[in-house]
Each structure stands twice: as C-alpha cells, then as structure tokens.
Amino acid sequence: MERQRNISEFILLGLSYDQNVQIFCFVLFLFSYVALLAGNLVIFVSTRCSPLFHQPMYYFLIHLSSMDICYTSTVTPKLIADLLVERKTISYDNCMLQLFAMHFFGCTEVFILTLMAFDHYFAICRPLHYMLIMNRIRCNLQVLAAWAGGALHSFPQLLMIIQLPFCGPNELDHYFCDIFPLLKVACTDTYITGVLVVADSGIITLVTFVVLLVSYVIILFSLRHHSAEGRHKALSTCGSHITVVVLLFGPPIFAYPRPPTTFPEDKVFALFYTIIAPMFNPLVYTLRNTEMKNAMRRVWCQTLFSKSAHS
C-alpha cells in the first residue's frame, strides 16, 4: 500500500469558509447531535425497560436507535470539532475507517427499516400467523442478517478504495470521507470503480426504497377490510415509519444512483442523511406513537419517583 500512495492525510474543505457560518453550524450541529443522542437513548431505555421490548416492532426499533447513534457518531463529532479549527485534516487510516463505518452502519440501518416494514406487513395482513412468523428467534436471525448485509456492502466498498493510488492533491471537497470525493482525488482512472460503487450503493438504496414502497402499498390496500379503529392504529404506526423512510432515503437516492461524480449540493444532501434524519427519528416514533409515550411515562416517572423516595 505504501507504494500506491505518498500521502498520510486528507484535508477536508468542510461546509463553508465563512467564519460566521461555521460558528452557526457548530451551534446547530452540536444541538442536533445532543438531541439525537438523548432522543435515541430515551427510546432505547424506555423500550428495553418496558413490556414493549417483547413486541417485534419495538425490538427492531431498539436496533434502529442503536444504528442511528453509531451511524451519526462516525461523522458528526469530527464535523463539530472541525468547525472550530481552520485546517481540517483526517489521517488516511481514519479516513478509511470512517468510510467503512459509515457505509456499514448506514446499510444496516436501511435493512432494519426494511425489517420493520415486513413486521408491519405481517401484523396487518397476516395477524393470525404473526406471532409464529415474528417470534424472537426469527427476529434475532433477521437482525443478524441485517448486520451481515451491512458488512457485505461495506467491505467491498472499502476494498475498492484502499486499492486506489493517492499521490496528491489530497483535498476532499466534503466534510467527511465519502467515496465520490475520494475517487475524484485518486491519481488513476476511477471510471470502473465509480460504476461498481453506483451498482453497489445505488442499487441497494433504490431497490430497498422500492420494496418499502410496495410493501406499504399492499398494507394500505389491505386496510380496506379493517375496522375504523384498526385502520387508525395501523395508519398511525405505518405513518411514523414512512416518514422516517422518506427522510432517510430521499437524499441518498439523489447522491448514489447516478453517474460517479461530485456536485456542490452533495454536502447539503449529506447533512440530511447523516444528521437531520437520525435526529428526527426519535421525535417521529414518540410523538405519533401512543404506546411509546405511555412506556416513556411509566419508565421515567417510576425512575424519578424511586429517586425521590430514596432521597
């Protein structure tokens, strides 16, 4: 590898050169990251410490919250720290690690969202067989398959990039190490690599999104035979999931299923799927979900009451 590159670090150009803009972004993203951590941890603890944990949908929700934290933490802390310094750098090894972690956790999250859609489908369209199909052993195997899918996606991406020669320049027009900016600074023809990246990331993003849409069309079609109360409950649950899917999938569909090149808008779209969408996930799943709100009240009110009693 040392013969293929003569650089030890990359310079990240970041979001803006304007100092005032960087200070504003620092405050905004710091607040967003703290809100994301707090919201997902509240969901994790509330679900894990309540009977909801034994329901497949909330079991998947715990894993989704974990993926949100891991996925965003691969990018956001460094972005926040870089907004306070003039020269933003990342070592070659850390760049490759960030690239792998982001694609691994991001792809795993996509597959977990798909599992949640299948869970909704079986709960609404196959209620008599639901507990048999979605028992805990099968849920564990499905989550394991999601993790395996994330690994199968991210390892080839990493292997394609580490085989490229980097001999300068070493400036990445982004705020983190992503594939297309790295392809742009590689000192070799990267057309084939770019096509393979689009075939991998683009097809996974687009096909998964289409599968999710089709599953919800089937669910909505089947709701005609349910009572008004059943339709309202199903639509409330599915509405939260559809909102998360749109927030998470919209920007990547623009970013990956396209010719392998970079655009100025890429950084703005990346903010949505690395920070904004994961931050709104806890709000979407709590504000529109009565069971989750009740579980949060029981868990946290009981905790506060216990502390008051001991004091």
XYZ file of C-alpha atoms in Angstrom:
311
model
C 0.000 0.000 0.000
C 2.831 2.428 0.708
C 3.958 2.123 -2.935
C 0.484 3.155 -4.066
C 0.225 6.384 -2.080
C 2.530 9.096 -0.853
C 0.030 10.934 1.338
C -0.662 10.260 5.002
C -3.693 12.521 5.472
C -6.534 14.242 3.650
C -7.596 17.864 4.007
C -11.361 18.299 4.378
C -12.645 21.534 2.837
C -15.725 21.390 5.068
C -19.051 23.151 4.618
C -18.001 26.809 4.322
C -15.035 29.156 4.547
C -17.118 31.853 6.266
C -16.279 32.023 9.984
C -19.774 33.203 10.959
C -21.367 30.350 9.034
C -19.036 27.875 10.743
C -19.957 29.206 14.209
C -23.665 28.973 13.366
C -23.197 25.415 12.076
C -21.227 24.496 15.205
C -24.086 25.558 17.495
C -26.735 23.967 15.255
C -24.990 20.623 14.814
C -23.923 20.405 18.447
C -27.556 20.884 19.491
C -28.693 18.370 16.853
C -26.163 15.750 17.961
C -27.042 16.111 21.655
C -30.755 15.913 20.783
C -30.108 12.830 18.660
C -28.187 11.069 21.419
C -30.729 11.987 24.100
C -33.744 11.046 21.976
C -32.415 7.686 20.854
C -31.163 6.804 24.342
C -34.599 7.634 25.784
C -36.220 5.338 23.200
C -33.672 2.602 23.888
C -34.078 2.680 27.682
C -37.865 3.172 27.602
C -38.360 0.218 25.273
C -35.817 -2.050 26.941
C -37.304 -1.485 30.397
C -40.950 -1.918 29.381
C -43.098 -4.793 28.072
C -42.816 -3.256 24.604
C -39.409 -4.919 24.283
C -41.157 -8.256 23.704
C -43.032 -6.918 20.681
C -41.115 -7.380 17.396
C -41.727 -3.822 16.174
C -40.167 -2.259 19.259
C -37.393 -4.839 19.310
C -36.440 -3.614 15.826
C -36.876 -0.008 16.999
C -34.196 -0.550 19.650
C -31.776 -1.697 16.970
C -32.754 1.245 14.772
C -31.979 3.680 17.604
C -28.618 1.972 18.162
C -27.794 2.269 14.463
C -28.774 5.941 14.465
C -26.304 6.634 17.281
C -23.476 4.615 15.720
C -24.085 5.905 12.191
C -24.174 9.586 13.131
C -21.256 9.255 15.552
C -18.957 8.199 12.701
C -19.281 11.677 11.156
C -20.872 14.302 13.401
C -18.354 14.608 16.306
C -15.486 15.269 13.889
C -17.624 17.685 11.875
C -18.433 19.634 15.044
C -14.774 19.712 16.137
C -13.568 20.746 12.647
C -15.878 23.753 12.656
C -13.669 25.269 15.389
C -10.343 24.846 13.568
C -9.001 26.440 10.411
C -7.213 23.402 8.970
C -9.414 20.317 8.876
C -7.463 17.098 8.379
C -8.034 13.375 8.749
C -5.401 10.670 8.542
C -5.542 8.119 5.741
C -6.281 5.258 8.164
C -9.018 7.196 9.974
C -10.470 8.197 6.608
C -10.755 4.558 5.550
C -12.223 3.635 8.944
C -14.802 6.424 8.684
C -15.717 5.339 5.161
C -16.219 1.730 6.245
C -18.133 2.563 9.450
C -20.485 4.976 7.736
C -21.432 2.522 4.995
C -21.663 -0.394 7.444
C -23.956 1.295 9.969
C -25.909 3.127 7.261
C -26.612 -0.016 5.250
C -27.502 -1.976 8.402
C -29.978 0.759 9.332
C -31.559 0.547 5.882
C -32.043 -3.211 6.267
C -33.519 -2.777 9.767
C -36.032 -0.283 8.363
C -36.917 -2.930 5.781
C -37.427 -5.499 8.553
C -39.757 -3.077 10.313
C -41.797 -2.768 7.100
C -42.095 -6.562 6.870
C -43.123 -6.643 10.543
C -45.917 -4.143 9.794
C -46.984 -6.205 6.793
C -47.319 -9.445 8.772
C -49.008 -7.678 11.715
C -51.668 -6.113 9.476
C -52.039 -8.593 6.596
C -51.298 -11.900 8.418
C -52.427 -11.273 12.013
C -53.285 -14.915 12.780
C -49.784 -16.092 11.847
C -47.954 -13.009 13.138
C -46.528 -14.384 16.401
C -45.442 -17.577 14.689
C -43.677 -15.748 11.855
C -42.147 -12.986 14.006
C -41.054 -14.946 17.074
C -37.958 -13.820 18.953
C -35.607 -16.388 17.383
C -36.563 -15.288 13.886
C -36.285 -11.628 14.889
C -32.749 -12.278 16.151
C -31.851 -14.029 12.897
C -33.292 -11.154 10.865
C -31.254 -8.577 12.788
C -28.175 -10.750 12.351
C -28.909 -10.874 8.604
C -29.173 -7.062 8.567
C -25.724 -6.797 10.176
C -24.339 -9.334 7.696
C -25.867 -7.356 4.828
C -24.206 -4.189 6.104
C -20.845 -5.983 6.174
C -21.330 -7.447 2.683
C -21.998 -3.935 1.402
C -19.248 -2.024 3.227
C -16.271 -4.400 2.851
C -16.286 -4.332 -0.987
C -16.597 -0.521 -0.876
C -13.552 -0.323 1.391
C -11.533 -2.784 -0.673
C -12.194 -0.829 -3.862
C -10.978 2.419 -2.271
C -7.854 1.144 -0.474
C -6.564 -0.297 -3.742
C -6.576 3.158 -5.377
C -3.319 5.149 -5.552
C -3.371 8.574 -3.861
C -0.426 10.777 -4.749
C -1.888 14.259 -4.500
C -3.718 16.552 -4.308
C -5.202 15.435 -1.012
C -8.085 17.916 -0.613
C -11.565 16.397 -0.295
C -14.426 18.758 -1.097
C -16.560 17.361 1.712
C -16.821 17.327 5.500
C -16.163 13.580 5.805
C -14.540 10.786 3.812
C -17.039 9.639 1.226
C -16.453 7.544 -1.861
C -17.043 10.032 -4.683
C -14.712 12.754 -3.263
C -12.031 10.078 -2.787
C -12.462 8.865 -6.365
C -12.007 12.449 -7.547
C -8.518 12.815 -5.961
C -7.199 9.338 -6.826
C -4.343 9.548 -9.340
C -5.705 6.914 -11.711
C -8.731 6.325 -13.909
C -11.593 5.570 -11.499
C -14.419 5.129 -14.015
C -14.798 1.365 -13.442
C -14.565 1.807 -9.660
C -17.208 4.527 -9.836
C -19.551 2.304 -11.825
C -19.104 -0.510 -9.287
C -19.824 1.906 -6.424
C -23.008 3.099 -8.118
C -24.007 -0.504 -8.805
C -23.491 -1.378 -5.121
C -24.743 1.655 -3.164
C -27.190 2.876 -5.767
C -28.928 -0.419 -6.379
C -29.203 -1.201 -2.652
C -30.685 2.243 -1.933
C -33.094 2.255 -4.855
C -34.242 -1.374 -4.632
C -34.779 -1.201 -0.875
C -36.770 2.013 -1.253
C -38.972 0.431 -3.941
C -39.501 -2.687 -1.784
C -40.561 -0.470 1.128
C -42.981 1.492 -1.027
C -44.528 -1.669 -2.495
C -44.933 -3.209 0.973
C -46.799 -0.140 2.200
C -48.999 0.000 -0.879
C -50.018 -3.602 -0.107
C -50.588 -2.705 3.557
C -52.739 0.324 2.701
C -54.706 -1.738 0.190
C -55.414 -4.428 2.786
C -56.658 -1.880 5.364
C -59.951 -1.646 3.476
C -61.101 -4.777 5.305
C -60.247 -3.443 8.798
C -62.439 -1.516 11.208
C -62.102 2.262 11.509
C -60.223 1.893 14.804
C -57.918 -0.729 13.319
C -57.225 1.469 10.284
C -56.424 4.455 12.504
C -53.972 2.479 14.645
C -52.303 0.879 11.619
C -52.008 4.182 9.779
C -50.516 5.847 12.863
C -47.837 3.163 13.173
C -47.108 2.985 9.446
C -47.143 6.766 9.114
C -44.232 7.093 11.524
C -42.218 4.508 9.637
C -42.997 6.020 6.220
C -41.868 9.448 7.485
C -38.533 8.002 8.636
C -38.095 6.148 5.332
C -38.667 9.312 3.284
C -36.304 11.373 5.461
C -33.566 8.753 5.302
C -33.890 7.581 1.687
C -34.591 10.850 -0.130
C -31.065 12.355 -0.067
C -29.151 9.067 -0.699
C -31.328 8.382 -3.744
C -30.023 11.662 -5.151
C -26.443 11.016 -4.018
C -25.737 7.435 -5.132
C -27.864 6.098 -8.045
C -26.272 8.482 -10.570
C -23.042 8.896 -12.590
C -19.993 8.739 -10.258
C -19.184 12.419 -9.882
C -19.460 15.135 -7.228
C -21.783 18.136 -7.059
C -21.783 21.171 -4.716
C -25.191 20.079 -3.398
C -23.771 16.759 -2.164
C -22.695 18.208 1.167
C -26.151 19.670 1.817
C -27.877 16.387 0.985
C -25.345 14.509 3.137
C -26.327 16.635 6.139
C -29.865 15.264 5.852
C -28.936 11.584 5.983
C -26.047 11.904 8.461
C -27.554 14.345 10.999
C -31.038 15.677 10.281
C -32.946 12.426 9.582
C -31.431 10.484 12.545
C -32.249 13.448 14.815
C -35.929 13.414 13.811
C -36.343 9.628 14.134
C -36.940 9.705 17.925
C -39.451 12.542 17.556
C -41.342 10.744 14.795
C -41.575 7.484 16.741
C -42.573 9.110 20.053
C -44.899 11.955 19.065
C -47.049 9.728 16.841
C -46.968 6.575 18.944
C -49.250 6.306 21.971
C -47.707 3.028 23.213
C -44.223 4.550 23.194
C -45.385 7.694 25.008
C -47.080 5.577 27.684
C -43.960 3.422 28.085
C -41.791 6.534 28.459
C -44.086 7.927 31.148
C -44.068 4.655 33.108
C -40.307 4.099 32.898
C -39.106 7.638 33.545
C -41.792 8.613 36.078
C -41.051 5.403 38.008
C -37.326 6.209 37.912
C -37.861 9.754 39.158
C -40.274 8.528 41.859
C -37.750 5.932 43.056
C -35.010 8.547 43.295
C -37.304 10.912 45.219
C -38.267 8.142 47.633
C -34.617 7.240 48.317
C -33.663 10.878 48.891
